[in-house]
XYZ file of N, CA and C in Angstrom:
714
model
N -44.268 13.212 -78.370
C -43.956 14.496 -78.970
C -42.608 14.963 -78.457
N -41.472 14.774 -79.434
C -40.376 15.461 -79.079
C -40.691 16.903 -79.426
N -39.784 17.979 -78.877
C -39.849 19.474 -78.918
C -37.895 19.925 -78.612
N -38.067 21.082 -79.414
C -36.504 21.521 -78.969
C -36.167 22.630 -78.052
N -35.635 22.428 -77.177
C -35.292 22.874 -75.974
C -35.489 24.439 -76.067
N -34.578 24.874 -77.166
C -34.798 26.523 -77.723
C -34.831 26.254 -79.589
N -35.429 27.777 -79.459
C -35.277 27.669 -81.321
C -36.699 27.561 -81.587
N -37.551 26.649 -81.116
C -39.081 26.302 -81.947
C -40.057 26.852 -81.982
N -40.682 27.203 -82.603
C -42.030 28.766 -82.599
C -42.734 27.722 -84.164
N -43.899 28.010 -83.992
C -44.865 27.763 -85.037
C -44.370 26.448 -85.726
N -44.470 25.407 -85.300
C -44.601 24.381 -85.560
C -42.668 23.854 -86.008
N -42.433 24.275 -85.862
C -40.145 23.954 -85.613
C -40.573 24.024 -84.716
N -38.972 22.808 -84.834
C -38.510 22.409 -83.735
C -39.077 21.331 -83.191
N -40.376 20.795 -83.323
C -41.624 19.913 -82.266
C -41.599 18.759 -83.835
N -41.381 17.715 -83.173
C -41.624 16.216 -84.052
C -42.614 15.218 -83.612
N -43.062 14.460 -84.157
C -44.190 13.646 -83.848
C -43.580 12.121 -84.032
N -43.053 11.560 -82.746
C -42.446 10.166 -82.838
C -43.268 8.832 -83.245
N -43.224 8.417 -84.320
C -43.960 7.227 -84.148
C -43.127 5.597 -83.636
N -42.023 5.755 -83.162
C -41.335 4.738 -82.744
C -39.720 4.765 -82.600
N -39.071 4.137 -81.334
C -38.160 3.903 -81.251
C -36.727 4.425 -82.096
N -37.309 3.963 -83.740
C -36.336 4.592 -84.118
C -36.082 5.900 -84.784
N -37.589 6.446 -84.958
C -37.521 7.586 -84.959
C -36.981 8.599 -84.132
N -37.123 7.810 -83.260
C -36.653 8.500 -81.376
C -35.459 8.938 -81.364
N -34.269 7.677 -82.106
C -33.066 7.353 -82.014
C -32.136 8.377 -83.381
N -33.255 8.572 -84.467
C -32.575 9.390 -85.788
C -32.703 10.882 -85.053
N -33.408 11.265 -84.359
C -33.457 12.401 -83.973
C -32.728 12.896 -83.031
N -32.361 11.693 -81.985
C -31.459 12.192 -80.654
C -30.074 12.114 -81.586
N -30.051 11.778 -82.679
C -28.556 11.358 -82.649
C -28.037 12.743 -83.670
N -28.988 13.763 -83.689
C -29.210 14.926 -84.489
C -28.053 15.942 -83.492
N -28.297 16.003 -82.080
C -27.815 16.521 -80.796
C -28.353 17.457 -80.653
N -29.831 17.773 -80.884
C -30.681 18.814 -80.420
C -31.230 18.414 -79.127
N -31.097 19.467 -78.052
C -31.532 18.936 -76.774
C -33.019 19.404 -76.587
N -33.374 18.078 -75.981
C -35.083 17.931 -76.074
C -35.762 17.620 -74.927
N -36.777 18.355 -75.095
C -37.944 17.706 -74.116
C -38.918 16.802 -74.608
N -39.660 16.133 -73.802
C -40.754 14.960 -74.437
C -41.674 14.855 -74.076
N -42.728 14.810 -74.514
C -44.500 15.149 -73.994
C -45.007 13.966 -74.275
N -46.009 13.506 -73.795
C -46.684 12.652 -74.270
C -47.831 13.077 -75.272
N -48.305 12.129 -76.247
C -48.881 12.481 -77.091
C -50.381 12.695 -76.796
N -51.102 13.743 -76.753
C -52.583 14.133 -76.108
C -53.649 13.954 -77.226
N -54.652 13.046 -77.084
C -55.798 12.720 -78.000
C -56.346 13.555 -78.266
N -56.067 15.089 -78.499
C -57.053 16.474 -78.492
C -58.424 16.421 -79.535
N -59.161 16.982 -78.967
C -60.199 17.269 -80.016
C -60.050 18.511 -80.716
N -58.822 19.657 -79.951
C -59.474 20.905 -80.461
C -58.718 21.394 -79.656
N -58.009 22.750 -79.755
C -57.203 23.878 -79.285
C -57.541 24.991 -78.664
N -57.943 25.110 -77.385
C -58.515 26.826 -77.056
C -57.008 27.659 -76.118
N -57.465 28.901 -75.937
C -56.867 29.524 -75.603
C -57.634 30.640 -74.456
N -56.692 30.622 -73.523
C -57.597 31.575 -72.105
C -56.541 32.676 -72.043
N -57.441 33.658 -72.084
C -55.985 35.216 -71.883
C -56.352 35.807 -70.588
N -55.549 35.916 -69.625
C -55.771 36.802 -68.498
C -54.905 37.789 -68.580
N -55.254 38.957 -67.791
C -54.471 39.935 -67.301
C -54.118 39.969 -65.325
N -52.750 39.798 -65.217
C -52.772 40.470 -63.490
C -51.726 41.235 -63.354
N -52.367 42.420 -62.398
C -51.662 43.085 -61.893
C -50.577 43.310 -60.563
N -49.874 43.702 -60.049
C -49.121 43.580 -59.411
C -49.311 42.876 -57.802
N -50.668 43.693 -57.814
C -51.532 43.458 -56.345
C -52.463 41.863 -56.705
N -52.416 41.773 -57.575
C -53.081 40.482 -57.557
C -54.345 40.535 -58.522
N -54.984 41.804 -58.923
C -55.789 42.341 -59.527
C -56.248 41.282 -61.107
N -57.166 40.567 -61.491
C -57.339 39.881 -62.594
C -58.193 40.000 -63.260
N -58.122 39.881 -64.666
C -58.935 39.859 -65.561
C -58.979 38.891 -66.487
N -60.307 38.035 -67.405
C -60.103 37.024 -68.212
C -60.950 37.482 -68.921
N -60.154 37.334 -70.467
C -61.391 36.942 -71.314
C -61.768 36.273 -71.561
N -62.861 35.983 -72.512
C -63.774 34.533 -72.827
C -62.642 33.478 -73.800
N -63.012 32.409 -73.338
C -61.765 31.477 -74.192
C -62.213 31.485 -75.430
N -61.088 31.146 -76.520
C -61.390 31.217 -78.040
C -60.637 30.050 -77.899
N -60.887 29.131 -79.668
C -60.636 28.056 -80.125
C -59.718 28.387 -81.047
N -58.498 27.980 -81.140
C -57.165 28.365 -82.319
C -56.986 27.043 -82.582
N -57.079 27.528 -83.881
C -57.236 26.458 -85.219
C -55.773 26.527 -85.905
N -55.113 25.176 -86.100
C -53.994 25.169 -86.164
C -53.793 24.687 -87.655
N -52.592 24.738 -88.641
C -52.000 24.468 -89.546
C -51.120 24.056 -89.975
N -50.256 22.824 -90.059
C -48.864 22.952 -90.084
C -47.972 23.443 -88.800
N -48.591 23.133 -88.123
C -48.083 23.822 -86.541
C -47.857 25.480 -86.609
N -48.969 26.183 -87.305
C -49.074 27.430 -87.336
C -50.863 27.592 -86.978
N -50.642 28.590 -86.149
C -52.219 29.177 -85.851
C -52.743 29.885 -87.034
N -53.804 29.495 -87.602
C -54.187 30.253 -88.829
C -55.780 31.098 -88.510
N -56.452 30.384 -87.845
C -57.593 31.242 -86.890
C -58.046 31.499 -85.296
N -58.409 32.051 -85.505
C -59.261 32.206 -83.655
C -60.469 32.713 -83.759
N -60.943 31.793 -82.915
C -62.685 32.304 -82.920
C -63.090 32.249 -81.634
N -63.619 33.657 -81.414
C -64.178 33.962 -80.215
C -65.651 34.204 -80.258
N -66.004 33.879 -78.962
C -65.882 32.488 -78.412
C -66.146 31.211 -78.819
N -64.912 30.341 -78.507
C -64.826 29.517 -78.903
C -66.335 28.589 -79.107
N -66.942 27.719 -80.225
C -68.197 27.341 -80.438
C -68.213 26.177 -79.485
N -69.329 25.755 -79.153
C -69.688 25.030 -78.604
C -69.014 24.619 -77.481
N -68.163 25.622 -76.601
C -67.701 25.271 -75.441
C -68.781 25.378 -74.129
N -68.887 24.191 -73.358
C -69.865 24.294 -72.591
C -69.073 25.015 -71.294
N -70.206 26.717 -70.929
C -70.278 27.350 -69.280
C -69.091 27.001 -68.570
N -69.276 25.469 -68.400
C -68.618 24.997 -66.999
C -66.766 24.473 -67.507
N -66.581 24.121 -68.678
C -65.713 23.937 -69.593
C -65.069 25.457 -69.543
N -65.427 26.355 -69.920
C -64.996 27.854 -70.322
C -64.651 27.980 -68.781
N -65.495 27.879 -67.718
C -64.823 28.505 -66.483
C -63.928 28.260 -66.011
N -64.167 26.945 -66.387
C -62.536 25.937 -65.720
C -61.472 26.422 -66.273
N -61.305 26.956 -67.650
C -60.243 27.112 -68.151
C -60.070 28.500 -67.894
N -60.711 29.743 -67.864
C -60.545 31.148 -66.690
C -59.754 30.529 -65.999
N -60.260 29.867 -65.131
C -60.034 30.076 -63.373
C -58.439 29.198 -63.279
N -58.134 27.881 -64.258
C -56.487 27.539 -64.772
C -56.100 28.854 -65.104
N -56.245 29.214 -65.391
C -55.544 30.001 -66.515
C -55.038 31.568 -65.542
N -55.936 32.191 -64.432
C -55.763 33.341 -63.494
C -54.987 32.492 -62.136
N -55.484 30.844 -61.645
C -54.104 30.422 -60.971
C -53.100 30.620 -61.078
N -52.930 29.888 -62.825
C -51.502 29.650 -63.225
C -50.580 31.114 -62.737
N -51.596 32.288 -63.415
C -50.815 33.788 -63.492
C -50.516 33.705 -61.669
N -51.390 33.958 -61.079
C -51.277 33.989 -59.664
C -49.710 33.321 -59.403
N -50.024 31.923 -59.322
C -48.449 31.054 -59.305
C -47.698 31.421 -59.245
N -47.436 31.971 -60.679
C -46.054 32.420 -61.025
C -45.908 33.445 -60.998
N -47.063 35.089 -60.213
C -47.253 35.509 -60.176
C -46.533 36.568 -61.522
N -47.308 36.501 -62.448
C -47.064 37.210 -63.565
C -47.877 38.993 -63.412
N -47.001 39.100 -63.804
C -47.528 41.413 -64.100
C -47.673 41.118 -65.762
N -49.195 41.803 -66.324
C -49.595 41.788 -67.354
C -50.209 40.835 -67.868
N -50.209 40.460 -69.210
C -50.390 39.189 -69.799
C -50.004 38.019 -69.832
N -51.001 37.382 -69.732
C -50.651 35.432 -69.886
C -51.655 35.109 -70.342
N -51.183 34.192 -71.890
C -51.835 33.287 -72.570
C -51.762 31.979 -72.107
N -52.412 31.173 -72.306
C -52.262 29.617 -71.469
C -53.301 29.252 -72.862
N -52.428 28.383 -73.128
C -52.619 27.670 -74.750
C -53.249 26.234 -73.932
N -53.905 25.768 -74.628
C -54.908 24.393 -73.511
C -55.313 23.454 -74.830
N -55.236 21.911 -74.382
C -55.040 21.339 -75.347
C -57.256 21.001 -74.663
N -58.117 20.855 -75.449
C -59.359 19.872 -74.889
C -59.090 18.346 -75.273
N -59.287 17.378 -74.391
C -59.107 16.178 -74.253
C -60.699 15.622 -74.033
N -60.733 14.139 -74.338
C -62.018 13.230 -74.014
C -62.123 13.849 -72.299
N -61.139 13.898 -71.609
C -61.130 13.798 -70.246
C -61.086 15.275 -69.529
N -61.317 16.043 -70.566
C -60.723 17.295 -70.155
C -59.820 18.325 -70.841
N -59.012 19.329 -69.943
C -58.465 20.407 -70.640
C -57.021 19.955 -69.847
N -56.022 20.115 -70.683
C -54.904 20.510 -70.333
C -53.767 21.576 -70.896
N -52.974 22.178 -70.165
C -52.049 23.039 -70.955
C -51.200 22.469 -71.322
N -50.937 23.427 -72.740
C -49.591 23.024 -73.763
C -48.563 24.033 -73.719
N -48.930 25.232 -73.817
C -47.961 26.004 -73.451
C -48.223 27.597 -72.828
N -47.582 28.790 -72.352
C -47.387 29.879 -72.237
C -47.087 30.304 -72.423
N -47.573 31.831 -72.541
C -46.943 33.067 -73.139
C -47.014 34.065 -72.179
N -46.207 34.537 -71.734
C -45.755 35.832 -70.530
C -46.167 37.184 -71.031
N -47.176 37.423 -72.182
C -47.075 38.202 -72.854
C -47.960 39.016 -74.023
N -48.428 39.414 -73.923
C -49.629 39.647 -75.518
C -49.221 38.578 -76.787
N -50.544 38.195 -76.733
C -50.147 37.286 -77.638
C -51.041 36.856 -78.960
N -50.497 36.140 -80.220
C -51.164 36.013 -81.128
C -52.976 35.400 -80.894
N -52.828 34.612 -79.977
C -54.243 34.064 -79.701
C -55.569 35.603 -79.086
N -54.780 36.399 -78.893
C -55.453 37.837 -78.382
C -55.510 38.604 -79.326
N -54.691 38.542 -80.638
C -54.939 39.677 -81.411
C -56.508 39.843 -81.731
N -57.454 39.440 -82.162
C -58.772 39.687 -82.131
C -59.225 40.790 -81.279
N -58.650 40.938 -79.833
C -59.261 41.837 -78.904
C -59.194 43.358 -79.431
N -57.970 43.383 -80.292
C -58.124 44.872 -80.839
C -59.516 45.665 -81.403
N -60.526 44.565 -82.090
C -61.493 45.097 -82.455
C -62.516 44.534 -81.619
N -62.452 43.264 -81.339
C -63.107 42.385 -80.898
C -63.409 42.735 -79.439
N -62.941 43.272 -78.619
C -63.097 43.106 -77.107
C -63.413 44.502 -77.069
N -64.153 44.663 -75.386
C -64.273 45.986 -75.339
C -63.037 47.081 -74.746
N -62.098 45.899 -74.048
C -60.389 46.691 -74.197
C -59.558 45.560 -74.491
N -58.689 45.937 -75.682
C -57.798 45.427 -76.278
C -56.643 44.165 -75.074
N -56.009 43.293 -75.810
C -55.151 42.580 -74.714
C -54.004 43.994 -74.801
N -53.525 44.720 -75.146
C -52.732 45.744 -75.507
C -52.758 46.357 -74.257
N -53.534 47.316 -74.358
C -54.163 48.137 -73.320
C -54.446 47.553 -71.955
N -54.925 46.076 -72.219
C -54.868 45.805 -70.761
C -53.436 44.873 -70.227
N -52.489 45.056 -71.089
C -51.232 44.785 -70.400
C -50.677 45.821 -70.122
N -51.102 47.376 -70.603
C -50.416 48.796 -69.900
C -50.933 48.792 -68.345
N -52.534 48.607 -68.377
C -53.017 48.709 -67.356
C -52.607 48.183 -66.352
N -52.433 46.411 -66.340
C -52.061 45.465 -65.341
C -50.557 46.306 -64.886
N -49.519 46.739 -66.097
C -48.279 46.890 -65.571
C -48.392 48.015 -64.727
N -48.962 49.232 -64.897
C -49.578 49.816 -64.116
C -50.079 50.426 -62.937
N -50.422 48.800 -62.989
C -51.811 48.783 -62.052
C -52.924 49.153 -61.679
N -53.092 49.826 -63.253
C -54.417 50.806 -63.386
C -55.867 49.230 -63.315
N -56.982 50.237 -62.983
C -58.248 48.922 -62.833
C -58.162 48.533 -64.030
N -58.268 47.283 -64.149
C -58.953 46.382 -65.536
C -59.806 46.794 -65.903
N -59.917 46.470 -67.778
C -60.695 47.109 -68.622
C -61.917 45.961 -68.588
N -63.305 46.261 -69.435
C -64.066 45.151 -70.023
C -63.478 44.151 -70.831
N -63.617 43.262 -70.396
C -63.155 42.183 -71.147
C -64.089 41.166 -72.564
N -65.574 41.567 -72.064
C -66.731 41.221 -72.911
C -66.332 41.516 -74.109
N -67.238 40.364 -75.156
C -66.826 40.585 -76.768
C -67.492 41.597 -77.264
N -67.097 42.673 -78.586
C -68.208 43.498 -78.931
C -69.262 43.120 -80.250
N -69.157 42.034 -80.303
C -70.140 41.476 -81.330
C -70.343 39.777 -80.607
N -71.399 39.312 -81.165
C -71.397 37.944 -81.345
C -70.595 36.868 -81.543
N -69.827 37.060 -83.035
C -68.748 36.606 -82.783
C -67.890 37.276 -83.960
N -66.715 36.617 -83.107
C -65.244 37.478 -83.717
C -64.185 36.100 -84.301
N -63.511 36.904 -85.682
C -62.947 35.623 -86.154
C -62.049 36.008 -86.481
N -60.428 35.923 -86.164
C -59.289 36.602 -86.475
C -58.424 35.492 -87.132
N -58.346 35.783 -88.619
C -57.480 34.831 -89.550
C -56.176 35.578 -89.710
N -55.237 35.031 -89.698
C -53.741 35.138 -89.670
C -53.444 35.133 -91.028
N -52.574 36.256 -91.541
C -52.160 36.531 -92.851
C -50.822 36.079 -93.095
N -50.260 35.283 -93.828
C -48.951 34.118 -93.607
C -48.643 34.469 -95.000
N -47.449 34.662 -95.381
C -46.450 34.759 -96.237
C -46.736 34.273 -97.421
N -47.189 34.780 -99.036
C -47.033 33.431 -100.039
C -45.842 34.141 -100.597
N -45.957 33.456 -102.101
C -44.853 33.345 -103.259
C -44.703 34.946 -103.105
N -43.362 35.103 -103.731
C -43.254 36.521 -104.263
C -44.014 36.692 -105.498
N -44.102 37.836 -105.554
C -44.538 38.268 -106.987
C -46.226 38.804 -107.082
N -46.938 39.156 -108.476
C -48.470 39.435 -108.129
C -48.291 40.857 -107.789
N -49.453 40.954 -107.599
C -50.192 42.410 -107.105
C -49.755 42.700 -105.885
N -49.302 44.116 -105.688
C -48.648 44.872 -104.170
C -49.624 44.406 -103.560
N -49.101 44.640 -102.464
C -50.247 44.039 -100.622
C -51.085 45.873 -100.733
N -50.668 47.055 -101.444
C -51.265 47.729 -101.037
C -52.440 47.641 -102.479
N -51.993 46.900 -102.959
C -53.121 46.683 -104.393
C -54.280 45.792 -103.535
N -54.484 44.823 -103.065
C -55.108 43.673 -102.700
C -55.460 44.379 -101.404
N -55.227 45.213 -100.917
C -56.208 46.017 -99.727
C -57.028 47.125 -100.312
N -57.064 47.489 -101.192
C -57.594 48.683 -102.145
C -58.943 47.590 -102.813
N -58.372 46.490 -102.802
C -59.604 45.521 -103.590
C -60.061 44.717 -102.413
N -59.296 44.657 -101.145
C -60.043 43.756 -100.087
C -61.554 44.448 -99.494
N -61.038 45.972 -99.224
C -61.804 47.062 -98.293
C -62.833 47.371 -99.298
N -62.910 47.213 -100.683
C -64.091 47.457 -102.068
C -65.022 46.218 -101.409
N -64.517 45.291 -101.100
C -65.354 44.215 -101.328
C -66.039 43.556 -100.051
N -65.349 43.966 -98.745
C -65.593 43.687 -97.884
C -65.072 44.861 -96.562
N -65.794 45.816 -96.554
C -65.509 47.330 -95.928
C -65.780 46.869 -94.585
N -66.111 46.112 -94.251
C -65.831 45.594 -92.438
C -64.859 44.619 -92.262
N -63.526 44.350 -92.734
C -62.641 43.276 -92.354
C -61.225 44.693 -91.752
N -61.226 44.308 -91.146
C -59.760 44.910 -90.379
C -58.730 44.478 -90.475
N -57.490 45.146 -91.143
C -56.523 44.548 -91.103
C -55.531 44.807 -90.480
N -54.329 44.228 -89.819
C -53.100 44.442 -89.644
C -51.870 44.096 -90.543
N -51.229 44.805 -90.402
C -49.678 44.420 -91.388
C -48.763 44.715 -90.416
N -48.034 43.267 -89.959
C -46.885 43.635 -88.908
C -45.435 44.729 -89.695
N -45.749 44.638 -90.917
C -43.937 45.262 -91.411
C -43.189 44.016 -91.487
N -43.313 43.053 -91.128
C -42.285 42.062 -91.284
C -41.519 41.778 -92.992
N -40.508 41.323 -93.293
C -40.363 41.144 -94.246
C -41.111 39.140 -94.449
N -41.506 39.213 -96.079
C -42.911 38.396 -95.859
C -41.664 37.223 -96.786
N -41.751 36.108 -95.938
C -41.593 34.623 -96.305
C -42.611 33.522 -96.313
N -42.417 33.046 -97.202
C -43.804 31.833 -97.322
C -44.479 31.304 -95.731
N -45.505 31.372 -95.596
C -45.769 30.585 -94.223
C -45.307 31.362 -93.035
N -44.845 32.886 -93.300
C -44.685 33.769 -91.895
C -45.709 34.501 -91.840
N -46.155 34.671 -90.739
C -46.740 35.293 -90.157
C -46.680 36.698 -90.203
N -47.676 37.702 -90.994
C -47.073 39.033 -91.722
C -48.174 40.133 -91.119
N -49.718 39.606 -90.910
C -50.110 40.378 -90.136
C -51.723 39.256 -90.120
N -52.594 40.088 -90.246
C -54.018 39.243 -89.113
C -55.239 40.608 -89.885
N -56.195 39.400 -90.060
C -57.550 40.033 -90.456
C -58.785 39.460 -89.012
N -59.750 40.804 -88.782
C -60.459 40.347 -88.073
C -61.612 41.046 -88.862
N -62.785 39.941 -88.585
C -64.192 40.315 -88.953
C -65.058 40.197 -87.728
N -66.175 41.143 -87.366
C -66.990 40.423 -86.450
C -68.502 40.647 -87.119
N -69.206 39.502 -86.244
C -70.956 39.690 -86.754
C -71.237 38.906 -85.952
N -72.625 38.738 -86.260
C -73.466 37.743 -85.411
C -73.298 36.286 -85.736
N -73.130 36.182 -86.967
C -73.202 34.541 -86.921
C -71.867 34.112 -87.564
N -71.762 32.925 -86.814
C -70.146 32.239 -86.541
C -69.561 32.277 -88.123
N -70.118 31.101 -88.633
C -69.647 30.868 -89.831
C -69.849 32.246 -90.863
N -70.959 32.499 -91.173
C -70.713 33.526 -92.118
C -68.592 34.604 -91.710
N -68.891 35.034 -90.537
C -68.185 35.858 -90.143
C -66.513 35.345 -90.308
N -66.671 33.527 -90.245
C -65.686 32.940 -90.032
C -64.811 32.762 -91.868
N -66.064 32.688 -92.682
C -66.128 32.778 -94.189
C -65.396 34.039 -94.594
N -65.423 34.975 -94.191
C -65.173 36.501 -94.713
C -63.917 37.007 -94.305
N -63.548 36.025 -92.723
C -61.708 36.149 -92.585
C -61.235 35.546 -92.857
N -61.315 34.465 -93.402
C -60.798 33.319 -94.081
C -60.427 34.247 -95.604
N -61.456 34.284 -96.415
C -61.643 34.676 -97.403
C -60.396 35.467 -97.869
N -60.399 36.787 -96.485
C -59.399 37.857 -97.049
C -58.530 37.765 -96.549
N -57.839 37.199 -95.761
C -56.893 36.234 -95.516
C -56.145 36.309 -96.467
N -56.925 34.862 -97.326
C -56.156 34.352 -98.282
C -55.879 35.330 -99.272
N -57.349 36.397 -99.580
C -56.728 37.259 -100.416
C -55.299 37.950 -100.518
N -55.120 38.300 -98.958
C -54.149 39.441 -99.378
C -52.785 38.503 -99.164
N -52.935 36.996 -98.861
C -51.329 35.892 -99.149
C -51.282 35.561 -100.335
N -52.385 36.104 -101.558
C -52.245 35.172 -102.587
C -52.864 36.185 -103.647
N -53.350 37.043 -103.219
C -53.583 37.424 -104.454
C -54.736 37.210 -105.309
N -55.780 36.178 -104.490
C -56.881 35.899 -105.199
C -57.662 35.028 -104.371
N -59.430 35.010 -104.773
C -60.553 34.229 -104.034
C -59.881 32.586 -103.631
């Protein structure tokens, strides 16, 4: 896995070498690179801590981010079928790492699961997309508990407030169609428990524009219904 030094966010920038001379069309591009080795993953989770100045920590439960085109398109908390001892390990990486480098506030630690285990892929110093869920989802937001950590006010609950929580990412389509405020007037008719965000961004195909969260008790249904409106409000239709 080549990657580019600066510049790469959501899948830019990062290439997938299958040989030598792929190696060679790309260096000869003069983008300066780093190189990973390629990880057999089964699956993508994500561990969010909070610390505070004194050392003070908080974790929430790891979620599984489901990737696209080298774009995160869901998160599901908690992640399914992660076994106890699996989930702790990746806490307790994940409040080191902060310790380490001793970070104030938020840190995401993006973790690849392997046959052999968990390893990290990358960090975020920062509130981050893999946390947006906590806004509805947690019993204090990653938001709020990066005021706190900076702070140094006590940490909030970190526990989920439903069963489970499924935060689908709303990504850019075609121009044209029905206003975004038309397709929320018909999202909230049809499904009066999905939450939405709208960052304001100006909306390009495949950007990242804002995030739907649903929660309930059972995975899939819940996982069906952010998906669903999701797509509604990138497209305009079921």
């Amino acid at each position: 896995m080549a990657k580019a030094v600066r510049g790469g966010y959501d899948g830019r920038g990062v290439w997938m070498l299958d040989g030598p001379e792929a190696a060679a069309e790309l260096v000869a591009t003069g983008i300066e690179l780093i190189v990973e080795e390629r990880v057999p993953l089964r699956r993508e989770l994500a561990a969010l801590v909070a610390r505070s100045p004194f050392g003070q920590v908080a974790a929430y439960p790891v979620v599984e981010t489901v990737q696209r085109d080298g774009i995160c398109v869901e998160v599901l908390a908690p992640a399914p079928g992660l076994s106890e001892a699996l989930a702790i390990e990746a806490q307790q990486l994940a409040i080191d790492l902060a310790n380490a480098l001793g970070v104030v506030g938020l840190l995401a630690v993006e973790l690849f699961e392997t046959p052999t285990g968990i390893v990290v892929n990358e960090l975020a110093m920062r509130p981050h997309n893999s946390g947006h869920w906590t806004i509805e989802g947690a019993r204090t937001s990653q938001f709020e508990q990066h005021l706190r950590a900076v702070l140094d006010y006590p940490m909030g609950e970190t526990s989920l407030t439903a069963n489970a929580v499924v935060m689908a990412n709303v990504l850019g389509g075609e121009p044209g169609g029905m206003s975004i405020d038309e397709r929320l007037h018909h999202l909230f008719a049809a499904d009066p428990g999905a939450r939405v965000h709208l960052y304001g961004k100006q909306v390009r195909p495949g950007r990242k524009i804002g995030h739907v969260t649903v929660l309930g008790d059972d995975l899939t249904t819940v996982r069906a219904r952010a998906v669903r409106a999701a797509r509604w409000l990138q497209e305009g239709k079921e």
